[in-house]
mmCIF file with all atom_site columns, C-alpha atoms and ligand atoms in Angstrom:
data_model
loop_
_atom_site.group_PDB
_atom_site.id
_atom_site.type_symbol
_atom_site.label_atom_id
_atom_site.label_alt_id
_atom_site.label_comp_id
_atom_site.label_asym_id
_atom_site.label_entity_id
_atom_site.label_seq_id
_atom_site.pdbx_PDB_ins_code
_atom_site.Cartn_x
_atom_site.Cartn_y
_atom_site.Cartn_z
_atom_site.occupancy
_atom_site.B_iso_or_equiv
_atom_site.pdbx_formal_charge
_atom_site.auth_seq_id
_atom_site.auth_comp_id
_atom_site.auth_asym_id
_atom_site.auth_atom_id
_atom_site.pdbx_PDB_model_num
ATOM   1   C CA  . UNK A 1 1   ? 13.302  -3.985  1.719   1.00 0.00 ? 1   UNK A CA  1
ATOM   2   C CA  . UNK A 1 2   ? 10.660  -2.859  4.140   1.00 0.00 ? 2   UNK A CA  1
ATOM   3   C CA  . UNK A 1 3   ? 8.011   -0.189  4.478   1.00 0.00 ? 3   UNK A CA  1
ATOM   4   C CA  . UNK A 1 4   ? 8.962   3.357   3.327   1.00 0.00 ? 4   UNK A CA  1
ATOM   5   C CA  . UNK A 1 5   ? 7.849   6.348   2.382   1.00 0.00 ? 5   UNK A CA  1
ATOM   6   C CA  . UNK A 1 6   ? 9.555   7.087   -1.184  1.00 0.00 ? 6   UNK A CA  1
ATOM   7   C CA  . UNK A 1 7   ? 9.652   10.479  -2.463  1.00 0.00 ? 7   UNK A CA  1
ATOM   8   C CA  . UNK A 1 8   ? 9.035   10.411  -6.040  1.00 0.00 ? 8   UNK A CA  1
ATOM   9   C CA  . UNK A 1 9   ? 10.514  12.926  -9.077  1.00 0.00 ? 9   UNK A CA  1
ATOM   10  C CA  . UNK A 1 10  ? 8.797   16.227  -8.997  1.00 0.00 ? 10  UNK A CA  1
ATOM   11  C CA  . UNK A 1 11  ? 8.950   18.324  -12.503 1.00 0.00 ? 11  UNK A CA  1
ATOM   12  C CA  . UNK A 1 12  ? 8.025   21.966  -11.690 1.00 0.00 ? 12  UNK A CA  1
ATOM   13  C CA  . UNK A 1 13  ? 7.244   24.665  -14.258 1.00 0.00 ? 13  UNK A CA  1
ATOM   14  C CA  . UNK A 1 14  ? 4.671   27.671  -14.740 1.00 0.00 ? 14  UNK A CA  1
ATOM   15  C CA  . UNK A 1 15  ? 2.286   25.103  -15.895 1.00 0.00 ? 15  UNK A CA  1
ATOM   16  C CA  . UNK A 1 16  ? 2.069   23.057  -13.199 1.00 0.00 ? 16  UNK A CA  1
ATOM   17  C CA  . UNK A 1 17  ? 3.804   20.073  -11.544 1.00 0.00 ? 17  UNK A CA  1
ATOM   18  C CA  . UNK A 1 18  ? 4.449   16.094  -13.006 1.00 0.00 ? 18  UNK A CA  1
ATOM   19  C CA  . UNK A 1 19  ? 5.697   13.271  -11.293 1.00 0.00 ? 19  UNK A CA  1
ATOM   20  C CA  . UNK A 1 20  ? 6.197   9.876   -12.428 1.00 0.00 ? 20  UNK A CA  1
ATOM   21  C CA  . UNK A 1 21  ? 6.690   6.337   -11.499 1.00 0.00 ? 21  UNK A CA  1
ATOM   22  C CA  . UNK A 1 22  ? 8.588   3.434   -13.123 1.00 0.00 ? 22  UNK A CA  1
ATOM   23  C CA  . UNK A 1 23  ? 8.338   0.084   -12.450 1.00 0.00 ? 23  UNK A CA  1
ATOM   24  C CA  . UNK A 1 24  ? 11.905  -1.220  -10.908 1.00 0.00 ? 24  UNK A CA  1
ATOM   25  C CA  . UNK A 1 25  ? 13.047  2.526   -10.732 1.00 0.00 ? 25  UNK A CA  1
ATOM   26  C CA  . UNK A 1 26  ? 11.229  4.783   -8.413  1.00 0.00 ? 26  UNK A CA  1
ATOM   27  C CA  . UNK A 1 27  ? 9.837   1.479   -6.863  1.00 0.00 ? 27  UNK A CA  1
ATOM   28  C CA  . UNK A 1 28  ? 11.121  -1.867  -6.169  1.00 0.00 ? 28  UNK A CA  1
ATOM   29  C CA  . UNK A 1 29  ? 9.181   -4.040  -8.186  1.00 0.00 ? 29  UNK A CA  1
ATOM   30  C CA  . UNK A 1 30  ? 7.388   -4.590  -11.368 1.00 0.00 ? 30  UNK A CA  1
ATOM   31  C CA  . UNK A 1 31  ? 3.735   -3.379  -11.774 1.00 0.00 ? 31  UNK A CA  1
ATOM   32  C CA  . UNK A 1 32  ? 1.216   -5.909  -13.077 1.00 0.00 ? 32  UNK A CA  1
ATOM   33  C CA  . UNK A 1 33  ? -2.178  -3.781  -11.651 1.00 0.00 ? 33  UNK A CA  1
ATOM   34  C CA  . UNK A 1 34  ? -3.236  -0.260  -10.811 1.00 0.00 ? 34  UNK A CA  1
ATOM   35  C CA  . UNK A 1 35  ? -6.217  0.150   -9.237  1.00 0.00 ? 35  UNK A CA  1
ATOM   36  C CA  . UNK A 1 36  ? -7.723  3.484   -7.255  1.00 0.00 ? 36  UNK A CA  1
ATOM   37  C CA  . UNK A 1 37  ? -10.137 4.079   -4.356  1.00 0.00 ? 37  UNK A CA  1
ATOM   38  C CA  . UNK A 1 38  ? -11.767 7.334   -4.465  1.00 0.00 ? 38  UNK A CA  1
ATOM   39  C CA  . UNK A 1 39  ? -15.368 8.320   -3.340  1.00 0.00 ? 39  UNK A CA  1
ATOM   40  C CA  . UNK A 1 40  ? -14.919 6.829   0.440   1.00 0.00 ? 40  UNK A CA  1
ATOM   41  C CA  . UNK A 1 41  ? -17.894 7.914   2.517   1.00 0.00 ? 41  UNK A CA  1
ATOM   42  C CA  . UNK A 1 42  ? -16.249 9.918   5.541   1.00 0.00 ? 42  UNK A CA  1
ATOM   43  C CA  . UNK A 1 43  ? -15.631 7.590   8.471   1.00 0.00 ? 43  UNK A CA  1
ATOM   44  C CA  . UNK A 1 44  ? -14.925 4.291   6.690   1.00 0.00 ? 44  UNK A CA  1
ATOM   45  C CA  . UNK A 1 45  ? -12.103 2.403   6.702   1.00 0.00 ? 45  UNK A CA  1
ATOM   46  C CA  . UNK A 1 46  ? -10.632 0.333   4.050   1.00 0.00 ? 46  UNK A CA  1
ATOM   47  C CA  . UNK A 1 47  ? -7.912  -2.354  3.981   1.00 0.00 ? 47  UNK A CA  1
ATOM   48  C CA  . UNK A 1 48  ? -7.843  -4.469  6.918   1.00 0.00 ? 48  UNK A CA  1
ATOM   49  C CA  . UNK A 1 49  ? -5.882  -7.250  5.266   1.00 0.00 ? 49  UNK A CA  1
ATOM   50  C CA  . UNK A 1 50  ? -2.297  -8.720  4.241   1.00 0.00 ? 50  UNK A CA  1
ATOM   51  C CA  . UNK A 1 51  ? -1.178  -10.268 1.153   1.00 0.00 ? 51  UNK A CA  1
ATOM   52  C CA  . UNK A 1 52  ? 0.930   -13.127 0.840   1.00 0.00 ? 52  UNK A CA  1
ATOM   53  C CA  . UNK A 1 53  ? 3.271   -12.187 -2.358  1.00 0.00 ? 53  UNK A CA  1
ATOM   54  C CA  . UNK A 1 54  ? 1.878   -8.957  -3.320  1.00 0.00 ? 54  UNK A CA  1
ATOM   55  C CA  . UNK A 1 55  ? 3.859   -5.574  -2.726  1.00 0.00 ? 55  UNK A CA  1
ATOM   56  C CA  . UNK A 1 56  ? 2.198   -2.209  -3.107  1.00 0.00 ? 56  UNK A CA  1
ATOM   57  C CA  . UNK A 1 57  ? 3.202   1.552   -3.482  1.00 0.00 ? 57  UNK A CA  1
ATOM   58  C CA  . UNK A 1 58  ? 0.430   3.498   -2.385  1.00 0.00 ? 58  UNK A CA  1
ATOM   59  C CA  . UNK A 1 59  ? 0.135   7.255   -3.463  1.00 0.00 ? 59  UNK A CA  1
ATOM   60  C CA  . UNK A 1 60  ? -2.562  10.128  -2.348  1.00 0.00 ? 60  UNK A CA  1
ATOM   61  C CA  . UNK A 1 61  ? -3.444  11.478  -5.785  1.00 0.00 ? 61  UNK A CA  1
ATOM   62  C CA  . UNK A 1 62  ? -5.720  14.029  -4.415  1.00 0.00 ? 62  UNK A CA  1
ATOM   63  C CA  . UNK A 1 63  ? -6.799  14.626  -0.822  1.00 0.00 ? 63  UNK A CA  1
ATOM   64  C CA  . UNK A 1 64  ? -5.344  12.725  1.932   1.00 0.00 ? 64  UNK A CA  1
ATOM   65  C CA  . UNK A 1 65  ? -5.570  9.507   4.115   1.00 0.00 ? 65  UNK A CA  1
ATOM   66  C CA  . UNK A 1 66  ? -3.780  7.482   6.664   1.00 0.00 ? 66  UNK A CA  1
ATOM   67  C CA  . UNK A 1 67  ? -2.293  4.192   6.105   1.00 0.00 ? 67  UNK A CA  1
ATOM   68  C CA  . UNK A 1 68  ? -1.751  1.944   9.255   1.00 0.00 ? 68  UNK A CA  1
ATOM   69  C CA  . UNK A 1 69  ? 0.772   -0.394  8.810   1.00 0.00 ? 69  UNK A CA  1
ATOM   70  C CA  . UNK A 1 70  ? 1.540   -3.633  11.157  1.00 0.00 ? 70  UNK A CA  1
ATOM   71  C CA  . UNK A 1 71  ? 4.804   -5.176  11.087  1.00 0.00 ? 71  UNK A CA  1
ATOM   72  C CA  . UNK A 1 72  ? 7.284   -7.132  13.075  1.00 0.00 ? 72  UNK A CA  1
ATOM   73  C CA  . UNK A 1 73  ? 4.921   -5.615  16.266  1.00 0.00 ? 73  UNK A CA  1
ATOM   74  C CA  . UNK A 1 74  ? 5.545   -2.655  15.004  1.00 0.00 ? 74  UNK A CA  1
ATOM   75  C CA  . UNK A 1 75  ? 2.127   -0.397  14.150  1.00 0.00 ? 75  UNK A CA  1
ATOM   76  C CA  . UNK A 1 76  ? 2.638   2.655   12.371  1.00 0.00 ? 76  UNK A CA  1
ATOM   77  C CA  . UNK A 1 77  ? 0.545   5.384   10.893  1.00 0.00 ? 77  UNK A CA  1
ATOM   78  C CA  . UNK A 1 78  ? 1.455   7.375   7.607   1.00 0.00 ? 78  UNK A CA  1
ATOM   79  C CA  . UNK A 1 79  ? -0.745  10.008  6.963   1.00 0.00 ? 79  UNK A CA  1
ATOM   80  C CA  . UNK A 1 80  ? -0.060  10.725  3.029   1.00 0.00 ? 80  UNK A CA  1
ATOM   81  C CA  . UNK A 1 81  ? -1.196  13.905  1.743   1.00 0.00 ? 81  UNK A CA  1
ATOM   82  C CA  . UNK A 1 82  ? 1.183   14.697  -0.991  1.00 0.00 ? 82  UNK A CA  1
ATOM   83  C CA  . UNK A 1 83  ? 1.331   13.258  -4.440  1.00 0.00 ? 83  UNK A CA  1
ATOM   84  C CA  . UNK A 1 84  ? 4.862   13.391  -5.113  1.00 0.00 ? 84  UNK A CA  1
ATOM   85  C CA  . UNK A 1 85  ? 5.252   10.774  -1.976  1.00 0.00 ? 85  UNK A CA  1
ATOM   86  C CA  . UNK A 1 86  ? 4.081   7.412   -1.849  1.00 0.00 ? 86  UNK A CA  1
ATOM   87  C CA  . UNK A 1 87  ? 4.387   4.212   0.594   1.00 0.00 ? 87  UNK A CA  1
ATOM   88  C CA  . UNK A 1 88  ? 6.042   1.129   -0.304  1.00 0.00 ? 88  UNK A CA  1
ATOM   89  C CA  . UNK A 1 89  ? 4.445   -1.381  1.156   1.00 0.00 ? 89  UNK A CA  1
ATOM   90  C CA  . UNK A 1 90  ? 5.862   -5.169  0.788   1.00 0.00 ? 90  UNK A CA  1
ATOM   91  C CA  . UNK A 1 91  ? 3.754   -8.254  1.329   1.00 0.00 ? 91  UNK A CA  1
ATOM   92  C CA  . UNK A 1 92  ? 3.036   -10.073 4.830   1.00 0.00 ? 92  UNK A CA  1
ATOM   93  C CA  . UNK A 1 93  ? 2.384   -6.379  6.185   1.00 0.00 ? 93  UNK A CA  1
ATOM   94  C CA  . UNK A 1 94  ? -0.776  -6.099  7.925   1.00 0.00 ? 94  UNK A CA  1
ATOM   95  C CA  . UNK A 1 95  ? -2.506  -2.909  6.570   1.00 0.00 ? 95  UNK A CA  1
ATOM   96  C CA  . UNK A 1 96  ? -5.652  -0.519  6.865   1.00 0.00 ? 96  UNK A CA  1
ATOM   97  C CA  . UNK A 1 97  ? -6.906  2.731   5.327   1.00 0.00 ? 97  UNK A CA  1
ATOM   98  C CA  . UNK A 1 98  ? -8.763  5.477   7.155   1.00 0.00 ? 98  UNK A CA  1
ATOM   99  C CA  . UNK A 1 99  ? -9.399  9.033   7.755   1.00 0.00 ? 99  UNK A CA  1
ATOM   100 C CA  . UNK A 1 100 ? -10.064 9.664   3.933   1.00 0.00 ? 100 UNK A CA  1
ATOM   101 C CA  . UNK A 1 101 ? -10.697 12.988  3.150   1.00 0.00 ? 101 UNK A CA  1
ATOM   102 C CA  . UNK A 1 102 ? -13.530 13.947  1.215   1.00 0.00 ? 102 UNK A CA  1
ATOM   103 C CA  . UNK A 1 103 ? -12.296 14.127  -2.773  1.00 0.00 ? 103 UNK A CA  1
ATOM   104 C CA  . UNK A 1 104 ? -9.328  12.048  -2.060  1.00 0.00 ? 104 UNK A CA  1
ATOM   105 C CA  . UNK A 1 105 ? -7.907  9.372   -4.731  1.00 0.00 ? 105 UNK A CA  1
ATOM   106 C CA  . UNK A 1 106 ? -5.780  6.866   -3.231  1.00 0.00 ? 106 UNK A CA  1
ATOM   107 C CA  . UNK A 1 107 ? -3.644  5.183   -6.157  1.00 0.00 ? 107 UNK A CA  1
ATOM   108 C CA  . UNK A 1 108 ? -2.085  1.548   -5.764  1.00 0.00 ? 108 UNK A CA  1
ATOM   109 C CA  . UNK A 1 109 ? 0.376   -0.066  -8.103  1.00 0.00 ? 109 UNK A CA  1
ATOM   110 C CA  . UNK A 1 110 ? 0.657   -3.484  -7.172  1.00 0.00 ? 110 UNK A CA  1
ATOM   111 C CA  . UNK A 1 111 ? 3.116   -6.516  -8.041  1.00 0.00 ? 111 UNK A CA  1
ATOM   112 C CA  . UNK A 1 112 ? 0.602   -9.129  -8.756  1.00 0.00 ? 112 UNK A CA  1
ATOM   113 C CA  . UNK A 1 113 ? -2.653  -9.313  -10.721 1.00 0.00 ? 113 UNK A CA  1
ATOM   114 C CA  . UNK A 1 114 ? -5.885  -9.423  -8.844  1.00 0.00 ? 114 UNK A CA  1
ATOM   115 C CA  . UNK A 1 115 ? -5.921  -13.015 -6.591  1.00 0.00 ? 115 UNK A CA  1
ATOM   116 C CA  . UNK A 1 116 ? -8.578  -13.032 -3.659  1.00 0.00 ? 116 UNK A CA  1
ATOM   117 C CA  . UNK A 1 117 ? -6.211  -16.343 -2.704  1.00 0.00 ? 117 UNK A CA  1
ATOM   118 C CA  . UNK A 1 118 ? -3.461  -13.724 -2.147  1.00 0.00 ? 118 UNK A CA  1
ATOM   119 C CA  . UNK A 1 119 ? -5.276  -12.189 0.618   1.00 0.00 ? 119 UNK A CA  1
ATOM   120 C CA  . UNK A 1 120 ? -5.389  -13.019 4.093   1.00 0.00 ? 120 UNK A CA  1
ATOM   121 C CA  . UNK A 1 121 ? -8.288  -11.099 5.724   1.00 0.00 ? 121 UNK A CA  1
ATOM   122 C CA  . UNK A 1 122 ? -8.061  -12.738 9.115   1.00 0.00 ? 122 UNK A CA  1
ATOM   123 C CA  . UNK A 1 123 ? -6.160  -10.804 11.801  1.00 0.00 ? 123 UNK A CA  1
ATOM   124 C CA  . UNK A 1 124 ? -5.454  -13.954 13.786  1.00 0.00 ? 124 UNK A CA  1
ATOM   125 C CA  . UNK A 1 125 ? -4.706  -15.988 10.094  1.00 0.00 ? 125 UNK A CA  1
ATOM   126 C CA  . UNK A 1 126 ? -2.392  -13.179 9.612   1.00 0.00 ? 126 UNK A CA  1
ATOM   127 C CA  . UNK A 1 127 ? -0.407  -13.808 13.018  1.00 0.00 ? 127 UNK A CA  1
ATOM   128 C CA  . UNK A 1 128 ? -0.216  -17.502 12.790  1.00 0.00 ? 128 UNK A CA  1
ATOM   129 C CA  . UNK A 1 129 ? 1.257   -17.272 8.630   1.00 0.00 ? 129 UNK A CA  1
ATOM   130 C CA  . UNK A 1 130 ? 3.781   -14.723 10.119  1.00 0.00 ? 130 UNK A CA  1
ATOM   131 C CA  . UNK A 1 131 ? 4.603   -17.505 13.054  1.00 0.00 ? 131 UNK A CA  1
ATOM   132 C CA  . UNK A 1 132 ? 5.286   -19.836 9.942   1.00 0.00 ? 132 UNK A CA  1
ATOM   133 C CA  . UNK A 1 133 ? 7.138   -17.186 8.008   1.00 0.00 ? 133 UNK A CA  1
ATOM   134 C CA  . UNK A 1 134 ? 9.384   -16.299 10.954  1.00 0.00 ? 134 UNK A CA  1
ATOM   135 C CA  . UNK A 1 135 ? 10.224  -20.088 11.372  1.00 0.00 ? 135 UNK A CA  1
ATOM   136 C CA  . UNK A 1 136 ? 11.229  -20.238 7.893   1.00 0.00 ? 136 UNK A CA  1
ATOM   137 C CA  . UNK A 1 137 ? 14.082  -18.192 7.841   1.00 0.00 ? 137 UNK A CA  1
HETATM 138 P P1  . TYD B 2 .   ? -10.397 -4.891  -1.409  1.00 0.00 ? 1   TYD B P1  1
HETATM 139 O O1  . TYD B 2 .   ? -8.607  -5.214  -1.682  1.00 0.00 ? 1   TYD B O1  1
HETATM 140 O O2  . TYD B 2 .   ? -10.646 -6.205  -0.396  1.00 0.00 ? 1   TYD B O2  1
HETATM 141 O O3  . TYD B 2 .   ? -10.638 -3.529  -1.165  1.00 0.00 ? 1   TYD B O3  1
HETATM 142 P P2  . TYD B 2 .   ? -9.993  -2.798  0.197   1.00 0.00 ? 1   TYD B P2  1
HETATM 143 O O4  . TYD B 2 .   ? -8.496  -3.465  0.619   1.00 0.00 ? 1   TYD B O4  1
HETATM 144 O O5  . TYD B 2 .   ? -9.796  -1.446  -0.150  1.00 0.00 ? 1   TYD B O5  1
HETATM 145 O O6  . TYD B 2 .   ? -10.652 -2.710  1.631   1.00 0.00 ? 1   TYD B O6  1
HETATM 146 O O7  . TYD B 2 .   ? -11.158 -4.987  -2.538  1.00 0.00 ? 1   TYD B O7  1
HETATM 147 C C1  . TYD B 2 .   ? -12.777 -5.018  -2.569  1.00 0.00 ? 1   TYD B C1  1
HETATM 148 C C2  . TYD B 2 .   ? -13.531 -5.832  -3.746  1.00 0.00 ? 1   TYD B C2  1
HETATM 149 O O8  . TYD B 2 .   ? -12.775 -5.426  -4.772  1.00 0.00 ? 1   TYD B O8  1
HETATM 150 C C3  . TYD B 2 .   ? -13.283 -7.081  -3.462  1.00 0.00 ? 1   TYD B C3  1
HETATM 151 O O9  . TYD B 2 .   ? -14.175 -7.987  -3.794  1.00 0.00 ? 1   TYD B O9  1
HETATM 152 C C4  . TYD B 2 .   ? -11.920 -7.632  -4.538  1.00 0.00 ? 1   TYD B C4  1
HETATM 153 C C5  . TYD B 2 .   ? -12.388 -6.664  -5.280  1.00 0.00 ? 1   TYD B C5  1
HETATM 154 N N1  . TYD B 2 .   ? -11.331 -5.999  -6.361  1.00 0.00 ? 1   TYD B N1  1
HETATM 155 C C6  . TYD B 2 .   ? -10.966 -6.937  -7.527  1.00 0.00 ? 1   TYD B C6  1
HETATM 156 O O10 . TYD B 2 .   ? -11.807 -7.460  -8.051  1.00 0.00 ? 1   TYD B O10 1
HETATM 157 N N2  . TYD B 2 .   ? -9.771  -6.287  -8.183  1.00 0.00 ? 1   TYD B N2  1
HETATM 158 C C7  . TYD B 2 .   ? -8.817  -5.607  -7.569  1.00 0.00 ? 1   TYD B C7  1
HETATM 159 O O11 . TYD B 2 .   ? -7.754  -5.310  -8.421  1.00 0.00 ? 1   TYD B O11 1
HETATM 160 C C8  . TYD B 2 .   ? -9.008  -5.342  -6.513  1.00 0.00 ? 1   TYD B C8  1
HETATM 161 C C9  . TYD B 2 .   ? -7.795  -4.277  -5.565  1.00 0.00 ? 1   TYD B C9  1
HETATM 162 C C10 . TYD B 2 .   ? -9.927  -5.428  -5.799  1.00 0.00 ? 1   TYD B C10 1
#
C-alpha cells in the first residue's frame, strides 16, 4: 500500500467528537509505538529522513502542519489539519514535516519500536538505497 490519506471514524454527539484507530483495521499495520511532536517553534522543520522498515500513520491531533513526501520521484505535500484524518506513510519514503501552527500536536503511530539503525538520514544514501531496492524487484 502506498502513501495515502485515511479518513478515520468520527462519532459525533452533543458532547463533542470522538475518533479512533485500531491496528490492522483503519491502518494497515500493527502498532508497535506511538510518539508525538509538539511545542515546535515557528519556522522549524522536522523529519528529513526515511525508514528502511518502519511504516507510520501521522495525525494532526491539534493545529496543522505539512508533511512533504518524496516517493518514486514524486514529491507531494499533505496539509494535515483535522484530527479525523491521517496520513499513511510506508517505509522507504523520504519525509519532512514543516509549517507547524502554534499549539499543533503531531501524533505518529509506528509499526516498529525505536531503532536508530532503521533511519536513513542522508538524502544521497536514501537515493542509493532506493536504487538497490528497485533492482531487487
Ligand atoms: P527524530 O525521529 O529524528 O525526530 P524528527 O523526525 O521529528 O526530526 O527523533 C529525534 C530524537 O528523538 C532522536 O535523537 C531520536 C529520538 N527518538 C527516540 O529516542 N525515540 C523515538 O521513538 C523517536 C521517534 C525519536
